[in-house]
Amino acid sequence: MRTLSFLVVAGVLVLTANKATAQVEPIKVIELKRTEPVLYDKDIEPIFVKKCLYCHSGNVKEGKFDMGTYESLMKGGKRGKAIIPGNSKKSLLVQLAGKTKSPRMPPRKEKPLTPEELALIKLWIDQGAKAPTGVRVRPKPVLTLLPSNINPVRSLAISPDNSAVVAGRANQIHVYDAGSGAYIRSLVNPELKTPDNKPIQGAHMAIVEALAYSPDSKYLASGSFQEVIIWDAQTGTIKHKLTGFADRVVALAFSPDGKLLATGGGPPTENGEVKVFEVATGKLVTDIKDPTNGHSDQVFGVCFSPDSKMIASCGADKFVKIFEIPSGKFIKALEGHTHHVLDVGWRFDGKVLASCGADNVIKVWDFEKGEQTRTINTGFSKQITRLMFVGKSSDVLACSGDGTAKMFNVDRGNAVRTFTGAKDFLYAIGSDATGKVIATGGEEGLVRVYNGANGQLLKTLAPPGAEPEKDKK
Ligand code: HEC
């Protein structure tokens, strides 16, 4: 059972969706020309609600720091007091949220404070960090999520048989017919309820971070905050609900034999999580959290070897790591990326892996030797958010925060095709089993469907109910 504050937060999560920016720069320091007192409830609390509370209140209290009330805020967390009234410079909260000290808050993927917000918090602390005046102007709880037409596409998948395209927007999963582009339905978890027992029309409580189809197109897996659902793709009903995750699940992959599902995620700045489940029973079969050989930070990508006997995972610790399944035995690490590794793929013959990340390059690896064979200079100007091999080929698809998607040949290291049209950050890319149909999704909330053979834009899929804009095909 979720608490009310978590529900409030589920709405807010949507606003704060933002992919990792690799470089950590301190928030700009500005002076506010303000003489009247800064009020906790009017000025400060709304900032915390928007940018901090979903990790620091209710049933999630990261760093043992509960920012849900003024009293708990002033008490501080596991490092002690976070606010020293009258001294913003020495206040841990200002140092972490100003990104001058680690662990920087909010972590990586989340929207940072604006210079104005930081300045306001500093001024409030320097004015004595005074308690609320009693007049509560807390914003109304958002119990249902924002209209889906303003939400970015954070995840997408194309069924291997190329019949359907699914897109994750906020907590919703929208299913489209891949041929006609028609919206078919949204997947709904009937158990989702507000505290006063009203149904919530959504797939999860929080953002749908990852989507993957089983190789036979029968099942669809969706990953969200502390939860994965395996759906029957034909009927749209829930087959299994997987729990036991410490944080968001941002990566999903079915094994090529269809029997297993791998998940990746974990809390930022803590040990990464890689788990493997049996699709038939929903049983956890492998849980990789060995602190010496597992990932020391959040995991962003997972994939299986073609024989379904190993998985590769990658994450914020800059490593690609390979483990045996189901034993979970560590096999090897591939080292070379200079920033977060955001995704990894394994070629059909098992000999080659490719990985991409916040260093804007794709690295190609020889599995046997455990060595890098090539760095593809991709031409992307921002991080490469997702990557996948296309069917039984040496082509990898990749999409970037710079709004472009490309296909590269890993043997030759050249770009084969470019998929254009997106005007903002791309979070997701998908392909059917043979690379005939390719799709991208991102900040604009649109899915663009392309002809994989020539890169031609075929359709733009808007959220259900939203009118497609004129200039978009
Ligand atoms: C996505 C989740 C998330 C968000 C959003 C977030 N934090 Fe945190 N916060 C964490 C985690 C995880 C830790 C523990 C990190 C550690 O101990 O290394 C933490 C720890 C902290 C601490 C240190 C507490 C202690 O005593 O150790 C402070 C202060 C803090 N956060 C402030 C903030 C502020 C201010 C915001 C909003 C601007 C914010 N956080 C938003 C996840 C989050």
XYZ file of C-alpha atoms and ligand atoms in Angstrom:
516
model
C 0.000 0.000 0.000
C 1.411 3.333 -1.053
C 1.117 6.349 1.142
C -0.611 9.509 0.093
C 2.648 11.321 -0.251
C 3.859 8.750 -2.700
C 0.807 9.361 -4.820
C 1.446 13.059 -4.824
C 4.891 12.240 -5.869
C 3.869 9.946 -8.703
C 2.363 12.968 -10.394
C 5.381 15.043 -9.721
C 7.718 12.402 -11.115
C 6.290 13.098 -14.507
C 7.411 16.682 -14.329
C 10.901 15.812 -13.311
C 11.627 13.219 -15.948
C 14.976 13.999 -17.375
C 17.716 11.752 -18.652
C 21.161 11.748 -17.178
C 23.358 14.655 -17.976
C 26.836 13.390 -17.656
C 28.783 16.440 -16.609
C 28.163 17.600 -13.084
C 28.535 21.304 -12.790
C 27.669 23.319 -9.722
C 24.333 25.130 -9.927
C 24.939 28.756 -10.823
C 24.991 31.021 -7.812
C 22.767 34.054 -8.161
C 21.733 36.785 -5.754
C 18.048 37.423 -5.205
C 16.929 41.009 -4.924
C 14.375 40.187 -2.303
C 13.845 41.895 1.016
C 10.651 40.321 2.322
C 11.014 37.126 4.338
C 11.153 33.785 2.516
C 8.347 31.567 3.787
C 8.818 27.849 4.209
C 5.316 26.810 3.223
C 4.869 29.295 0.417
C 8.342 29.422 -1.125
C 10.395 26.437 -0.048
C 8.133 23.432 0.374
C 6.809 23.564 -3.221
C 10.388 23.246 -4.483
C 10.978 20.177 -2.317
C 7.671 18.660 -3.397
C 8.644 19.039 -7.031
C 12.277 17.981 -6.895
C 13.073 16.030 -3.740
C 10.122 14.485 -1.914
C 9.645 11.457 -4.140
C 12.935 10.164 -2.789
C 12.810 11.818 0.612
C 9.361 11.256 2.114
C 6.687 8.674 2.728
C 7.988 5.145 2.277
C 11.160 6.283 0.479
C 13.638 8.068 2.691
C 16.944 8.034 0.858
C 19.945 8.709 3.066
C 17.526 8.338 6.031
C 16.553 11.910 5.212
C 12.840 12.663 5.448
C 11.966 16.014 3.923
C 8.223 15.423 4.259
C 7.725 17.774 7.215
C 9.567 20.830 8.500
C 10.486 18.944 11.678
C 11.971 15.923 9.937
C 13.717 18.196 7.448
C 15.458 20.050 10.257
C 16.398 16.772 11.939
C 18.572 15.760 8.994
C 19.643 12.347 7.698
C 22.328 9.763 8.208
C 25.029 12.412 7.838
C 23.420 14.562 10.506
C 21.802 17.964 10.187
C 21.331 19.091 6.572
C 20.318 22.645 7.435
C 22.155 25.041 9.725
C 19.867 28.019 10.347
C 21.638 31.267 9.482
C 24.416 29.573 7.566
C 23.473 28.351 4.106
C 27.130 27.902 3.100
C 27.692 25.273 5.778
C 24.341 23.547 5.206
C 24.785 20.091 3.675
C 21.514 20.424 1.743
C 22.803 23.520 -0.061
C 26.153 21.896 -0.793
C 24.585 18.737 -2.235
C 21.725 20.453 -4.092
C 24.111 23.178 -5.284
C 26.213 20.304 -6.621
C 29.405 21.486 -5.009
C 29.668 18.318 -2.923
C 28.858 14.605 -3.378
C 26.417 12.892 -3.380
C 24.978 15.591 -5.616
C 21.244 16.057 -5.240
C 19.020 15.240 -6.859
C 20.992 12.394 -8.452
C 21.960 12.246 -12.100
C 18.848 11.612 -14.071
C 16.601 13.972 -12.141
C 15.911 17.618 -12.785
C 18.306 19.758 -10.735
C 17.358 22.895 -8.829
C 17.311 26.059 -10.904
C 19.669 28.849 -9.784
C 16.565 30.752 -8.583
C 15.345 27.834 -6.478
C 18.780 27.327 -4.941
C 19.070 31.043 -4.186
C 15.655 31.024 -2.534
C 16.549 28.056 -0.322
C 19.821 29.748 0.639
C 18.061 32.971 1.504
C 15.508 31.101 3.618
C 18.307 29.377 5.557
C 20.253 32.616 5.966
C 17.101 34.262 7.276
C 17.054 31.599 10.012
C 15.305 28.643 8.321
C 12.068 29.617 10.021
C 9.247 27.165 10.603
C 5.993 27.275 8.635
C 3.691 30.092 9.666
C 0.700 27.825 9.917
C -1.084 28.877 6.741
C -0.807 25.759 4.619
C -0.672 26.510 0.942
C 0.533 23.054 -0.016
C -0.472 22.308 -3.595
C -3.426 19.990 -3.956
C -2.414 16.333 -4.101
C -2.229 15.095 -7.657
C -3.923 11.740 -7.465
C -4.124 10.948 -11.106
C -1.324 11.652 -13.460
C -0.938 14.520 -15.842
C -2.659 14.276 -19.216
C -0.542 11.959 -21.257
C -0.225 14.314 -24.211
C 2.453 16.329 -22.475
C 4.537 13.381 -21.359
C 7.749 12.264 -23.006
C 8.147 8.766 -24.376
C 10.643 7.233 -21.976
C 10.465 3.699 -23.319
C 9.216 1.847 -26.368
C 9.219 -1.579 -27.986
C 8.165 -3.111 -31.272
C 6.847 -6.644 -31.212
C 9.313 -8.981 -32.975
C 6.521 -10.024 -35.378
C 6.117 -6.314 -36.198
C 2.413 -6.215 -35.394
C 2.519 -3.702 -32.523
C 4.425 -0.665 -31.283
C 4.168 0.142 -27.572
C 5.177 3.393 -25.930
C 5.628 4.288 -22.274
C 4.475 7.825 -21.427
C 4.422 8.785 -17.743
C 2.728 5.807 -16.009
C 0.868 4.807 -19.176
C 1.574 2.157 -21.791
C 0.024 2.889 -25.181
C -0.306 0.119 -27.743
C -0.457 0.924 -31.480
C -0.923 -1.143 -34.583
C 2.477 -1.109 -36.261
C 1.032 -1.268 -39.774
C -1.657 1.412 -39.661
C -0.287 3.389 -36.734
C -3.742 3.274 -35.112
C -3.930 3.467 -31.316
C -5.285 0.159 -30.022
C -5.398 0.416 -26.228
C -3.638 1.295 -23.012
C -2.498 -1.367 -20.607
C -4.111 -0.940 -17.210
C -3.221 -2.483 -13.888
C -6.665 -2.831 -12.236
C -5.069 -2.897 -8.781
C -3.946 0.729 -8.960
C -6.107 2.771 -6.609
C -6.015 6.139 -4.930
C -6.194 6.110 -1.106
C -9.939 6.759 -1.330
C -10.223 3.721 -3.556
C -10.746 5.322 -6.944
C -9.155 3.381 -9.802
C -6.097 4.916 -11.444
C -6.015 4.329 -15.178
C -2.374 3.451 -15.548
C 0.053 0.599 -15.943
C 2.216 1.594 -12.973
C 2.229 4.207 -10.210
C 5.345 5.873 -11.569
C 7.065 6.399 -14.920
C 7.356 3.460 -17.304
C 11.141 3.365 -17.672
C 11.603 0.282 -19.836
C 9.630 -1.987 -22.181
C 10.570 -5.280 -23.835
C 8.793 -7.938 -25.870
C 9.426 -11.645 -25.562
C 10.922 -13.146 -28.757
C 7.602 -14.847 -29.630
C 5.753 -11.493 -29.215
C 3.437 -13.111 -26.633
C 4.584 -11.158 -23.600
C 5.467 -7.573 -22.897
C 7.474 -6.582 -19.834
C 7.349 -3.077 -18.364
C 9.683 -1.649 -15.732
C 8.925 1.143 -13.283
C 9.642 2.234 -9.710
C 10.260 -0.941 -7.653
C 8.130 -3.001 -10.010
C 8.078 -4.993 -13.231
C 4.918 -6.305 -14.872
C 4.844 -9.109 -17.424
C 1.725 -8.595 -19.546
C 0.001 -11.001 -21.868
C 0.461 -8.934 -25.011
C -2.585 -10.426 -26.744
C -5.139 -9.806 -24.011
C -3.492 -6.926 -22.163
C -3.855 -8.744 -18.849
C -1.200 -9.158 -16.163
C 0.661 -12.464 -16.109
C 3.170 -11.654 -13.356
C 3.963 -8.738 -11.136
C 7.591 -8.790 -10.050
C 8.661 -6.904 -6.939
C 11.615 -6.719 -4.587
C 13.511 -3.976 -6.416
C 15.277 -1.283 -4.431
C 14.522 1.468 -6.914
C 13.500 2.031 -10.513
C 13.886 -0.727 -13.093
C 15.246 1.035 -16.176
C 16.405 -1.921 -18.295
C 14.672 -5.110 -19.419
C 15.623 -7.948 -21.752
C 14.081 -11.315 -22.534
C 16.444 -14.185 -23.223
C 16.520 -15.311 -26.870
C 14.966 -18.649 -25.836
C 12.103 -16.695 -24.246
C 12.423 -18.409 -20.877
C 14.042 -15.642 -18.820
C 13.659 -11.940 -18.213
C 16.598 -9.829 -17.018
C 16.100 -6.523 -15.206
C 18.515 -3.717 -14.421
C 18.300 -0.712 -12.139
C 19.008 0.196 -8.557
C 19.254 3.389 -6.532
C 21.593 6.089 -7.857
C 24.993 6.063 -6.121
C 24.299 2.683 -4.507
C 24.990 -0.876 -5.665
C 23.362 -1.610 -9.007
C 20.704 -4.293 -9.323
C 20.644 -7.049 -11.902
C 17.994 -9.722 -11.502
C 16.822 -12.576 -13.704
C 13.316 -14.064 -13.509
C 11.724 -17.143 -15.028
C 8.988 -15.956 -17.384
C 6.702 -18.986 -16.879
C 6.543 -18.721 -13.088
C 7.728 -15.176 -12.315
C 10.305 -16.734 -9.977
C 13.571 -14.942 -9.248
C 16.388 -17.185 -10.492
C 19.454 -14.930 -10.314
C 20.134 -11.893 -8.165
C 23.489 -10.283 -8.812
C 24.483 -8.041 -5.979
C 27.921 -9.317 -5.166
C 29.582 -6.090 -4.079
C 32.994 -7.055 -5.463
C 31.931 -8.251 -8.898
C 28.528 -6.643 -9.375
C 27.978 -3.014 -10.359
C 28.873 -0.413 -7.768
C 26.310 2.058 -9.105
C 22.978 2.158 -10.920
C 22.555 -0.259 -13.839
C 21.190 1.217 -17.095
C 21.318 -1.661 -19.594
C 21.031 -5.452 -19.750
C 21.086 -8.011 -22.565
C 21.445 -11.771 -23.001
C 24.008 -13.752 -24.936
C 22.446 -15.455 -27.985
C 22.569 -18.874 -26.229
C 20.664 -17.401 -23.242
C 23.432 -18.610 -20.892
C 24.978 -15.271 -19.982
C 23.943 -11.686 -19.494
C 25.809 -8.458 -20.043
C 24.955 -5.419 -17.932
C 26.257 -1.868 -17.812
C 25.883 1.179 -15.652
C 26.978 4.353 -13.956
C 30.191 2.676 -12.784
C 31.423 2.841 -16.459
C 31.682 -0.949 -16.751
C 30.100 -3.585 -18.933
C 30.018 -6.816 -16.927
C 29.221 -10.339 -17.978
C 27.677 -12.979 -15.736
C 26.740 -16.615 -16.137
C 23.041 -17.458 -15.785
C 21.545 -18.868 -13.590
C 24.606 -19.168 -11.311
C 25.262 -15.419 -11.380
C 28.985 -16.158 -11.602
C 31.062 -13.183 -12.732
C 32.790 -13.894 -16.036
C 34.465 -10.705 -17.141
C 34.344 -6.932 -17.193
C 34.773 -4.732 -20.245
C 36.418 -1.479 -19.373
C 36.943 1.563 -21.570
C 34.027 3.961 -21.410
C 34.863 7.262 -19.774
C 31.312 7.930 -18.537
C 28.107 6.117 -17.622
C 27.459 3.179 -19.889
C 23.792 3.514 -20.811
C 23.141 0.386 -22.874
C 24.687 -2.817 -24.166
C 23.870 -5.291 -26.956
C 25.151 -8.723 -27.951
C 25.513 -9.756 -31.606
C 23.626 -12.863 -32.838
C 26.845 -14.907 -33.172
C 27.906 -14.244 -29.581
C 31.320 -12.969 -30.649
C 30.788 -9.234 -30.433
C 29.196 -6.839 -27.966
C 28.481 -3.150 -28.415
C 27.909 -0.574 -25.708
C 27.110 3.126 -25.623
C 26.952 5.888 -23.121
C 27.315 9.372 -21.814
C 30.702 9.696 -23.522
C 28.782 9.854 -26.857
C 30.629 6.884 -28.370
C 29.809 3.274 -29.186
C 32.416 0.737 -28.196
C 32.688 -2.605 -29.929
C 34.089 -5.522 -27.912
C 35.535 -8.928 -28.737
C 33.817 -11.227 -26.243
C 36.456 -13.992 -26.153
C 39.373 -11.633 -25.678
C 37.406 -9.273 -23.463
C 38.942 -6.410 -25.395
C 37.719 -3.358 -27.161
C 38.077 -3.717 -30.928
C 36.739 -0.361 -31.986
C 35.352 2.936 -30.801
C 32.771 4.269 -33.211
C 32.904 7.993 -33.499
C 29.156 8.373 -33.779
C 28.792 12.064 -34.513
C 26.196 12.308 -31.752
C 26.603 15.522 -29.775
C 24.851 14.250 -26.631
C 24.714 10.998 -24.700
C 23.647 7.830 -26.483
C 20.656 6.708 -24.498
C 19.820 3.319 -26.036
C 21.405 0.795 -28.345
C 20.367 -2.531 -29.861
C 21.550 -5.012 -32.476
C 19.133 -5.485 -35.346
C 18.173 -9.138 -35.849
C 20.911 -11.390 -37.203
C 23.115 -8.600 -38.466
C 26.162 -6.557 -37.557
C 24.078 -3.397 -37.450
C 23.349 -1.580 -34.214
C 20.697 1.050 -33.765
C 21.361 3.886 -31.365
C 19.528 7.036 -30.327
C 20.843 10.144 -28.665
C 19.941 13.108 -26.546
C 20.766 15.249 -29.567
C 17.534 14.061 -31.213
C 18.990 11.811 -33.885
C 19.023 8.054 -34.282
C 21.451 6.138 -36.437
C 22.340 2.661 -37.541
C 26.023 1.667 -37.487
C 27.855 -1.341 -38.823
C 30.076 -2.638 -36.010
C 32.483 -4.453 -38.370
C 33.229 -1.396 -40.438
C 32.479 1.239 -37.810
C 30.513 3.446 -40.168
C 27.028 4.925 -40.021
C 24.687 3.055 -42.327
C 21.545 5.162 -41.931
C 20.237 8.185 -40.075
C 16.695 8.520 -38.773
C 15.723 12.153 -38.587
C 12.694 14.237 -37.704
C 12.821 14.330 -33.910
C 13.263 17.815 -32.504
C 14.267 16.954 -28.956
C 15.993 14.445 -26.660
C 15.479 10.778 -27.606
C 15.155 8.203 -24.833
C 14.134 5.085 -26.692
C 14.592 3.119 -29.887
C 13.052 -0.135 -31.052
C 13.100 -2.577 -33.928
C 11.180 -5.672 -34.934
C 13.019 -8.993 -35.308
C 14.405 -8.217 -38.754
C 14.860 -4.449 -38.729
C 12.012 -3.761 -41.168
C 10.266 -1.421 -38.769
C 12.184 0.961 -36.534
C 10.837 3.488 -34.061
C 12.154 6.216 -31.793
C 10.617 8.091 -28.872
C 11.567 11.012 -26.693
C 10.897 14.299 -24.997
C 8.325 15.474 -27.565
C 6.013 12.627 -26.536
C 5.874 11.278 -30.066
C 6.870 7.930 -31.519
C 8.318 8.106 -35.009
C 8.069 4.944 -37.082
C 10.569 4.448 -39.900
C 11.161 2.056 -42.739
C 14.299 0.307 -41.494
C 15.514 -0.446 -44.998
C 15.781 3.167 -46.173
C 15.280 5.359 -43.108
C 12.069 6.879 -44.470
C 9.707 8.306 -41.822
C 6.429 6.424 -42.152
C 4.297 7.633 -39.259
C 4.293 9.768 -36.171
C 2.302 8.310 -33.295
C 0.804 10.893 -30.963
C -0.649 10.041 -27.557
C -4.251 8.812 -27.738
C -6.620 11.756 -27.905
C -3.957 14.238 -28.917
C -4.272 15.854 -32.307
C -1.196 15.292 -34.413
C 0.451 18.623 -35.136
C 0.395 19.834 -38.708
C 4.094 19.950 -39.377
C 4.559 16.371 -38.248
C 3.805 13.591 -40.593
C 15.970 10.089 -7.224
C 16.039 10.129 -5.797
C 16.486 11.399 -5.116
C 16.042 12.680 -5.302
C 15.029 13.176 -6.298
C 16.700 13.489 -4.312
N 17.527 12.713 -3.568
Fe 18.626 13.338 -1.956
N 19.324 11.430 -1.710
C 19.075 10.375 -2.534
C 19.912 9.259 -2.151
C 19.955 7.901 -2.839
C 20.667 9.685 -1.047
C 21.703 8.903 -0.278
C 23.036 9.097 -0.970
C 24.198 8.613 -0.159
O 24.087 8.501 1.063
O 25.241 8.398 -0.776
C 20.270 11.055 -0.783
C 20.808 11.834 0.215
C 20.530 13.181 0.413
C 21.097 13.999 1.459
C 22.074 13.521 2.498
C 21.350 12.959 3.674
C 22.305 12.390 4.685
O 22.252 12.816 5.848
O 23.095 11.521 4.299
C 20.591 15.253 1.296
C 20.893 16.469 2.159
C 19.709 15.228 0.173
N 19.678 13.951 -0.340
C 19.018 16.317 -0.320
C 18.200 16.290 -1.431
C 17.525 17.446 -1.954
C 17.605 18.842 -1.369
C 16.838 17.039 -3.030
C 15.997 17.877 -3.957
C 16.620 19.053 -4.511
C 17.065 15.619 -3.198
N 17.899 15.205 -2.205
C 16.499 14.845 -4.189
C 18.151 10.336 -3.563
C 17.444 11.429 -4.022
